[in-house]
């Protein structure tokens, strides 16, 4: 498939479940994200900010710390935006703080922030809007101590939705910035 | 390629006054005219006799008929009702054509010359005046028979409407396939009537968008999107050779390219740190000039036909609106003031109008306004519309439409908004751009 998104569907499923878990732990729910399939993770609630290692508890199952799965499931790799907005929402702050904490813990990791939009806009405007969203997340991570050189951004506009639906629930999911690990995960 | 056939005999120059009055014709170029500016056009009944001679004759006249019918301005009559099979070299019996209420008659003949080329003679007659309006010979290689047909349709259109035609043109667009979440995009070039579609090879690891024709060269520019960034390409349609337009180390995304009318420059939008601004690259020396500044989104630049101005989309005022500036970036002023969000502006080839998309509530419209922002008119509204592009005569706009089933289709609408057609392309298509007239 194009753009190297072979696992986009899988990641999206995990991300939605991960976001839901994270949401339950500490902050308002993300956009109406009906869980898709069973949660892939049975450990305790993930840290909502900072990162101190793997899931707590003497015996637990889950992704190995420092892996891409760890990031996606325990931190959350996607934050959501309001219509035609690129402002970091209140519910996105803790997730991005956790991303910054995790990235500080694993300094070899490099990420690409991918800005996305819903389909209720024209193509060329949405490319620019998605870029603005990606840049807002980049700025957040840099402000929280992540070296700018570890981050690249891209906008997919409305061309890579994670939910093919044609309703507000789908559009809310598709207005997002995805933090993709491109290098350095364990 | 074309020669004017001599007029056949001295026909009476009787003016069919009743006819012209019935059509509400303005200044008459011929005795019969189609007024393209009329609110709701009554299509002109025209008899297009199957062309005689070589086997391609009937194919050619069928393509002419389809072109004229699709314009919405003509109503080709059913050939089965014709009472005579006219010879292009003989003055028709007009009574036989009046009897089926044909107001114009097109006859033609196809021969193969000693050099193997097709030679097509055709004449357009004013049935009621008994006048020959057009008499021309076109020659071409046999595999170019569709081109000849489109040129004949253009000649008929021009004679009867007074406007330049648009049938001998092509469209480049994006063919979409695969599920929405894993969409595959490819560039397709086809004739404006959907014939002869072919894929343009592009890097399969990139998504491709925004193909646009140059004005005079067999060349397009387009945007290729990869995880590492978005770049603008120039591609020669004859040789297939392509090149990246410049290298912009600080710009992650270069997008929305469009040639200047003289093909000497490409205007585009580029994103840097979340801000998108408009640039112009001089193709001769690759020099780059930044035209807009600031943190807003400035995108979708489109030159005026004289190259002196650029209309673009900006949200510098809080919501997406249309702005016009001089081609050097000076004199920026807003031209859209209605309710809704305005995007995707394109200047018309005759310089009189700017087409745009307007988003209001849950619907999207294609509309036009004068370059000073006056006279805004919505032409068509649907679940989704995007990427208007002008036919070279400025009478018809092609655009991308979704009806709600999720698939993008190419549609056309004329500038009155009364004539809407789905473009004859069988699968999902988006992001169209119309070529200039080819000949």
PDB file of N, CA, C and O in Angstrom, chain B residues 352-400:
ATOM      1  N   UNK B 352     -13.499  36.671 -16.818  1.00  0.00           N
ATOM      2  CA  UNK B 352     -14.663  37.372 -16.284  1.00  0.00           C
ATOM      3  C   UNK B 352     -15.129  36.860 -14.931  1.00  0.00           C
ATOM      4  O   UNK B 352     -15.798  37.571 -14.190  1.00  0.00           O
ATOM      5  N   UNK B 353     -14.815  35.606 -14.616  1.00  0.00           N
ATOM      6  CA  UNK B 353     -15.374  34.989 -13.410  1.00  0.00           C
ATOM      7  C   UNK B 353     -14.305  34.239 -12.627  1.00  0.00           C
ATOM      8  O   UNK B 353     -13.268  33.839 -13.170  1.00  0.00           O
ATOM      9  N   UNK B 354     -14.603  34.037 -11.362  1.00  0.00           N
ATOM     10  CA  UNK B 354     -13.807  33.147 -10.526  1.00  0.00           C
ATOM     11  C   UNK B 354     -14.742  32.063 -10.003  1.00  0.00           C
ATOM     12  O   UNK B 354     -15.772  32.362  -9.400  1.00  0.00           O
ATOM     13  N   UNK B 355     -14.389  30.816 -10.295  1.00  0.00           N
ATOM     14  CA  UNK B 355     -15.165  29.690  -9.766  1.00  0.00           C
ATOM     15  C   UNK B 355     -14.606  29.347  -8.390  1.00  0.00           C
ATOM     16  O   UNK B 355     -13.418  29.566  -8.113  1.00  0.00           O
ATOM     17  N   UNK B 356     -15.447  28.805  -7.534  1.00  0.00           N
ATOM     18  CA  UNK B 356     -14.999  28.490  -6.176  1.00  0.00           C
ATOM     19  C   UNK B 356     -15.899  27.413  -5.598  1.00  0.00           C
ATOM     20  O   UNK B 356     -16.949  27.064  -6.173  1.00  0.00           O
ATOM     21  N   UNK B 357     -15.487  26.900  -4.440  1.00  0.00           N
ATOM     22  CA  UNK B 357     -16.335  26.004  -3.658  1.00  0.00           C
ATOM     23  C   UNK B 357     -16.743  26.747  -2.401  1.00  0.00           C
ATOM     24  O   UNK B 357     -15.930  27.449  -1.793  1.00  0.00           O
ATOM     25  N   UNK B 358     -17.999  26.603  -2.052  1.00  0.00           N
ATOM     26  CA  UNK B 358     -18.520  27.259  -0.854  1.00  0.00           C
ATOM     27  C   UNK B 358     -19.166  26.197   0.025  1.00  0.00           C
ATOM     28  O   UNK B 358     -20.020  25.450  -0.428  1.00  0.00           O
ATOM     29  N   UNK B 359     -18.714  26.159   1.259  1.00  0.00           N
ATOM     30  CA  UNK B 359     -19.216  25.176   2.215  1.00  0.00           C
ATOM     31  C   UNK B 359     -20.120  25.887   3.204  1.00  0.00           C
ATOM     32  O   UNK B 359     -19.712  26.835   3.866  1.00  0.00           O
ATOM     33  N   UNK B 360     -21.346  25.409   3.275  1.00  0.00           N
ATOM     34  CA  UNK B 360     -22.315  26.043   4.163  1.00  0.00           C
ATOM     35  C   UNK B 360     -23.116  24.938   4.822  1.00  0.00           C
ATOM     36  O   UNK B 360     -23.769  24.151   4.132  1.00  0.00           O
ATOM     37  N   UNK B 361     -23.073  24.896   6.140  1.00  0.00           N
ATOM     38  CA  UNK B 361     -23.755  23.810   6.821  1.00  0.00           C
ATOM     39  C   UNK B 361     -23.188  22.485   6.346  1.00  0.00           C
ATOM     40  O   UNK B 361     -21.981  22.313   6.291  1.00  0.00           O
ATOM     41  N   UNK B 362     -24.051  21.588   5.970  1.00  0.00           N
ATOM     42  CA  UNK B 362     -23.572  20.275   5.537  1.00  0.00           C
ATOM     43  C   UNK B 362     -23.593  20.131   4.016  1.00  0.00           C
ATOM     44  O   UNK B 362     -23.655  19.022   3.498  1.00  0.00           O
ATOM     45  N   UNK B 363     -23.554  21.232   3.287  1.00  0.00           N
ATOM     46  CA  UNK B 363     -23.538  21.102   1.832  1.00  0.00           C
ATOM     47  C   UNK B 363     -22.403  21.931   1.223  1.00  0.00           C
ATOM     48  O   UNK B 363     -21.915  22.887   1.825  1.00  0.00           O
ATOM     49  N   UNK B 364     -22.025  21.521   0.047  1.00  0.00           N
ATOM     50  CA  UNK B 364     -20.945  22.169  -0.696  1.00  0.00           C
ATOM     51  C   UNK B 364     -21.492  22.617  -2.053  1.00  0.00           C
ATOM     52  O   UNK B 364     -22.142  21.838  -2.743  1.00  0.00           O
ATOM     53  N   UNK B 365     -21.177  23.854  -2.412  1.00  0.00           N
ATOM     54  CA  UNK B 365     -21.647  24.393  -3.684  1.00  0.00           C
ATOM     55  C   UNK B 365     -20.467  24.767  -4.560  1.00  0.00           C
ATOM     56  O   UNK B 365     -19.410  25.154  -4.059  1.00  0.00           O
ATOM     57  N   UNK B 366     -20.678  24.664  -5.872  1.00  0.00           N
ATOM     58  CA  UNK B 366     -19.768  25.287  -6.829  1.00  0.00           C
ATOM     59  C   UNK B 366     -20.440  26.574  -7.266  1.00  0.00           C
ATOM     60  O   UNK B 366     -21.620  26.566  -7.631  1.00  0.00           O
ATOM     61  N   UNK B 367     -19.705  27.690  -7.184  1.00  0.00           N
ATOM     62  CA  UNK B 367     -20.276  28.970  -7.555  1.00  0.00           C
ATOM     63  C   UNK B 367     -19.296  29.785  -8.373  1.00  0.00           C
ATOM     64  O   UNK B 367     -18.156  29.359  -8.618  1.00  0.00           O
ATOM     65  N   UNK B 368     -19.768  30.917  -8.829  1.00  0.00           N
ATOM     66  CA  UNK B 368     -18.909  31.857  -9.558  1.00  0.00           C
ATOM     67  C   UNK B 368     -19.171  33.263  -9.031  1.00  0.00           C
ATOM     68  O   UNK B 368     -20.267  33.572  -8.545  1.00  0.00           O
ATOM     69  N   UNK B 369     -18.159  34.103  -9.123  1.00  0.00           N
ATOM     70  CA  UNK B 369     -18.317  35.529  -8.825  1.00  0.00           C
ATOM     71  C   UNK B 369     -17.367  36.293  -9.742  1.00  0.00           C
ATOM     72  O   UNK B 369     -16.421  35.721 -10.293  1.00  0.00           O
ATOM     73  N   UNK B 370     -17.630  37.574  -9.921  1.00  0.00           N
ATOM     74  CA  UNK B 370     -16.703  38.404 -10.687  1.00  0.00           C
ATOM     75  C   UNK B 370     -15.409  38.564  -9.877  1.00  0.00           C
ATOM     76  O   UNK B 370     -15.422  38.420  -8.658  1.00  0.00           O
ATOM     77  N   UNK B 371     -14.307  38.876 -10.557  1.00  0.00           N
ATOM     78  CA  UNK B 371     -13.038  39.022  -9.832  1.00  0.00           C
ATOM     79  C   UNK B 371     -13.051  40.110  -8.760  1.00  0.00           C
ATOM     80  O   UNK B 371     -12.221  40.097  -7.855  1.00  0.00           O
ATOM     81  N   UNK B 372     -14.009  41.042  -8.836  1.00  0.00           N
ATOM     82  CA  UNK B 372     -14.104  42.038  -7.759  1.00  0.00           C
ATOM     83  C   UNK B 372     -15.046  41.576  -6.654  1.00  0.00           C
ATOM     84  O   UNK B 372     -15.344  42.343  -5.729  1.00  0.00           O
ATOM     85  N   UNK B 373     -15.516  40.332  -6.739  1.00  0.00           N
ATOM     86  CA  UNK B 373     -16.361  39.774  -5.685  1.00  0.00           C
ATOM     87  C   UNK B 373     -17.842  40.001  -5.909  1.00  0.00           C
ATOM     88  O   UNK B 373     -18.666  39.469  -5.154  1.00  0.00           O
ATOM     89  N   UNK B 374     -18.199  40.755  -6.931  1.00  0.00           N
ATOM     90  CA  UNK B 374     -19.619  41.035  -7.161  1.00  0.00           C
ATOM     91  C   UNK B 374     -20.280  39.884  -7.908  1.00  0.00           C
ATOM     92  O   UNK B 374     -19.606  39.048  -8.506  1.00  0.00           O
ATOM     93  N   UNK B 375     -21.601  39.878  -7.864  1.00  0.00           N
ATOM     94  CA  UNK B 375     -22.367  38.947  -8.699  1.00  0.00           C
ATOM     95  C   UNK B 375     -22.213  37.490  -8.342  1.00  0.00           C
ATOM     96  O   UNK B 375     -22.281  36.632  -9.221  1.00  0.00           O
ATOM     97  N   UNK B 376     -22.028  37.196  -7.053  1.00  0.00           N
ATOM     98  CA  UNK B 376     -21.865  35.787  -6.675  1.00  0.00           C
ATOM     99  C   UNK B 376     -23.106  34.977  -7.026  1.00  0.00           C
ATOM    100  O   UNK B 376     -24.226  35.382  -6.748  1.00  0.00           O
ATOM    101  N   UNK B 377     -22.893  33.830  -7.666  1.00  0.00           N
ATOM    102  CA  UNK B 377     -23.983  32.912  -8.002  1.00  0.00           C
ATOM    103  C   UNK B 377     -23.568  31.497  -7.657  1.00  0.00           C
ATOM    104  O   UNK B 377     -22.470  31.066  -8.020  1.00  0.00           O
ATOM    105  N   UNK B 378     -24.453  30.765  -6.997  1.00  0.00           N
ATOM    106  CA  UNK B 378     -24.225  29.342  -6.780  1.00  0.00           C
ATOM    107  C   UNK B 378     -24.774  28.595  -7.987  1.00  0.00           C
ATOM    108  O   UNK B 378     -25.897  28.841  -8.430  1.00  0.00           O
ATOM    109  N   UNK B 379     -23.956  27.695  -8.548  1.00  0.00           N
ATOM    110  CA  UNK B 379     -24.382  26.954  -9.738  1.00  0.00           C
ATOM    111  C   UNK B 379     -24.983  25.603  -9.385  1.00  0.00           C
ATOM    112  O   UNK B 379     -25.896  25.127 -10.050  1.00  0.00           O
ATOM    113  N   UNK B 380     -24.421  24.962  -8.367  1.00  0.00           N
ATOM    114  CA  UNK B 380     -24.892  23.622  -8.023  1.00  0.00           C
ATOM    115  C   UNK B 380     -24.464  23.302  -6.598  1.00  0.00           C
ATOM    116  O   UNK B 380     -23.395  23.728  -6.160  1.00  0.00           O
ATOM    117  N   UNK B 381     -25.294  22.572  -5.894  1.00  0.00           N
ATOM    118  CA  UNK B 381     -25.037  22.243  -4.491  1.00  0.00           C
ATOM    119  C   UNK B 381     -25.229  20.750  -4.290  1.00  0.00           C
ATOM    120  O   UNK B 381     -26.151  20.158  -4.848  1.00  0.00           O
ATOM    121  N   UNK B 382     -24.347  20.142  -3.515  1.00  0.00           N
ATOM    122  CA  UNK B 382     -24.488  18.711  -3.260  1.00  0.00           C
ATOM    123  C   UNK B 382     -23.830  18.363  -1.921  1.00  0.00           C
ATOM    124  O   UNK B 382     -23.371  19.240  -1.202  1.00  0.00           O
ATOM    125  N   UNK B 383     -23.801  17.086  -1.626  1.00  0.00           N
ATOM    126  CA  UNK B 383     -23.213  16.615  -0.370  1.00  0.00           C
ATOM    127  C   UNK B 383     -21.757  17.039  -0.257  1.00  0.00           C
ATOM    128  O   UNK B 383     -21.283  17.443   0.794  1.00  0.00           O
ATOM    129  N   UNK B 384     -21.047  16.947  -1.402  1.00  0.00           N
ATOM    130  CA  UNK B 384     -19.663  17.416  -1.414  1.00  0.00           C
ATOM    131  C   UNK B 384     -19.269  17.819  -2.830  1.00  0.00           C
ATOM    132  O   UNK B 384     -19.663  17.183  -3.798  1.00  0.00           O
ATOM    133  N   UNK B 385     -18.518  18.899  -2.932  1.00  0.00           N
ATOM    134  CA  UNK B 385     -17.990  19.329  -4.234  1.00  0.00           C
ATOM    135  C   UNK B 385     -16.609  19.927  -3.991  1.00  0.00           C
ATOM    136  O   UNK B 385     -16.334  20.494  -2.931  1.00  0.00           O
ATOM    137  N   UNK B 386     -15.734  19.791  -4.984  1.00  0.00           N
ATOM    138  CA  UNK B 386     -14.371  20.301  -4.837  1.00  0.00           C
ATOM    139  C   UNK B 386     -13.758  20.463  -6.228  1.00  0.00           C
ATOM    140  O   UNK B 386     -14.258  19.912  -7.210  1.00  0.00           O
ATOM    141  N   UNK B 387     -12.662  21.210  -6.276  1.00  0.00           N
ATOM    142  CA  UNK B 387     -11.789  21.268  -7.438  1.00  0.00           C
ATOM    143  C   UNK B 387     -12.483  21.672  -8.734  1.00  0.00           C
ATOM    144  O   UNK B 387     -12.407  20.967  -9.736  1.00  0.00           O
ATOM    145  N   UNK B 388     -13.165  22.815  -8.777  1.00  0.00           N
ATOM    146  CA  UNK B 388     -13.704  23.256 -10.061  1.00  0.00           C
ATOM    147  C   UNK B 388     -12.573  23.548 -11.058  1.00  0.00           C
ATOM    148  O   UNK B 388     -11.498  24.000 -10.660  1.00  0.00           O
ATOM    149  N   UNK B 389     -12.838  23.259 -12.318  1.00  0.00           N
ATOM    150  CA  UNK B 389     -11.864  23.565 -13.379  1.00  0.00           C
ATOM    151  C   UNK B 389     -12.642  23.996 -14.618  1.00  0.00           C
ATOM    152  O   UNK B 389     -13.704  23.439 -14.910  1.00  0.00           O
ATOM    153  N   UNK B 390     -12.130  25.005 -15.318  1.00  0.00           N
ATOM    154  CA  UNK B 390     -12.868  25.617 -16.422  1.00  0.00           C
ATOM    155  C   UNK B 390     -12.570  24.948 -17.750  1.00  0.00           C
ATOM    156  O   UNK B 390     -11.413  24.686 -18.073  1.00  0.00           O
ATOM    157  N   UNK B 391     -13.600  24.748 -18.556  1.00  0.00           N
ATOM    158  CA  UNK B 391     -13.390  24.464 -19.971  1.00  0.00           C
ATOM    159  C   UNK B 391     -12.753  25.704 -20.586  1.00  0.00           C
ATOM    160  O   UNK B 391     -12.981  26.824 -20.111  1.00  0.00           O
ATOM    161  N   UNK B 392     -11.934  25.539 -21.643  1.00  0.00           N
ATOM    162  CA  UNK B 392     -11.171  26.681 -22.150  1.00  0.00           C
ATOM    163  C   UNK B 392     -12.025  27.835 -22.664  1.00  0.00           C
ATOM    164  O   UNK B 392     -11.528  28.950 -22.782  1.00  0.00           O
ATOM    165  N   UNK B 393     -13.295  27.587 -22.938  1.00  0.00           N
ATOM    166  CA  UNK B 393     -14.130  28.712 -23.406  1.00  0.00           C
ATOM    167  C   UNK B 393     -14.854  29.422 -22.264  1.00  0.00           C
ATOM    168  O   UNK B 393     -15.624  30.345 -22.491  1.00  0.00           O
ATOM    169  N   UNK B 394     -14.638  28.964 -21.030  1.00  0.00           N
ATOM    170  CA  UNK B 394     -15.247  29.650 -19.894  1.00  0.00           C
ATOM    171  C   UNK B 394     -16.754  29.460 -19.776  1.00  0.00           C
ATOM    172  O   UNK B 394     -17.415  30.202 -19.052  1.00  0.00           O
ATOM    173  N   UNK B 395     -17.312  28.469 -20.472  1.00  0.00           N
ATOM    174  CA  UNK B 395     -18.758  28.253 -20.406  1.00  0.00           C
ATOM    175  C   UNK B 395     -19.136  27.102 -19.484  1.00  0.00           C
ATOM    176  O   UNK B 395     -20.286  26.993 -19.056  1.00  0.00           O
ATOM    177  N   UNK B 396     -18.198  26.185 -19.260  1.00  0.00           N
ATOM    178  CA  UNK B 396     -18.502  24.951 -18.532  1.00  0.00           C
ATOM    179  C   UNK B 396     -17.439  24.736 -17.456  1.00  0.00           C
ATOM    180  O   UNK B 396     -16.265  25.037 -17.663  1.00  0.00           O
ATOM    181  N   UNK B 397     -17.863  24.236 -16.320  1.00  0.00           N
ATOM    182  CA  UNK B 397     -16.961  23.925 -15.214  1.00  0.00           C
ATOM    183  C   UNK B 397     -17.065  22.438 -14.920  1.00  0.00           C
ATOM    184  O   UNK B 397     -18.178  21.910 -14.770  1.00  0.00           O
ATOM    185  N   UNK B 398     -15.931  21.759 -14.868  1.00  0.00           N
ATOM    186  CA  UNK B 398     -15.933  20.387 -14.383  1.00  0.00           C
ATOM    187  C   UNK B 398     -15.532  20.422 -12.915  1.00  0.00           C
ATOM    188  O   UNK B 398     -14.759  21.281 -12.499  1.00  0.00           O
ATOM    189  N   UNK B 399     -16.063  19.519 -12.129  1.00  0.00           N
ATOM    190  CA  UNK B 399     -15.723  19.486 -10.715  1.00  0.00           C
ATOM    191  C   UNK B 399     -15.910  18.076 -10.172  1.00  0.00           C
ATOM    192  O   UNK B 399     -16.456  17.199 -10.850  1.00  0.00           O
ATOM    193  N   UNK B 400     -15.418  17.901  -8.941  1.00  0.00           N
ATOM    194  CA  UNK B 400     -15.541  16.622  -8.256  1.00  0.00           C
ATOM    195  C   UNK B 400     -16.760  16.679  -7.345  1.00  0.00           C
ATOM    196  O   UNK B 400     -16.944  17.653  -6.629  1.00  0.00           O
TER     197      UNK B 400
END
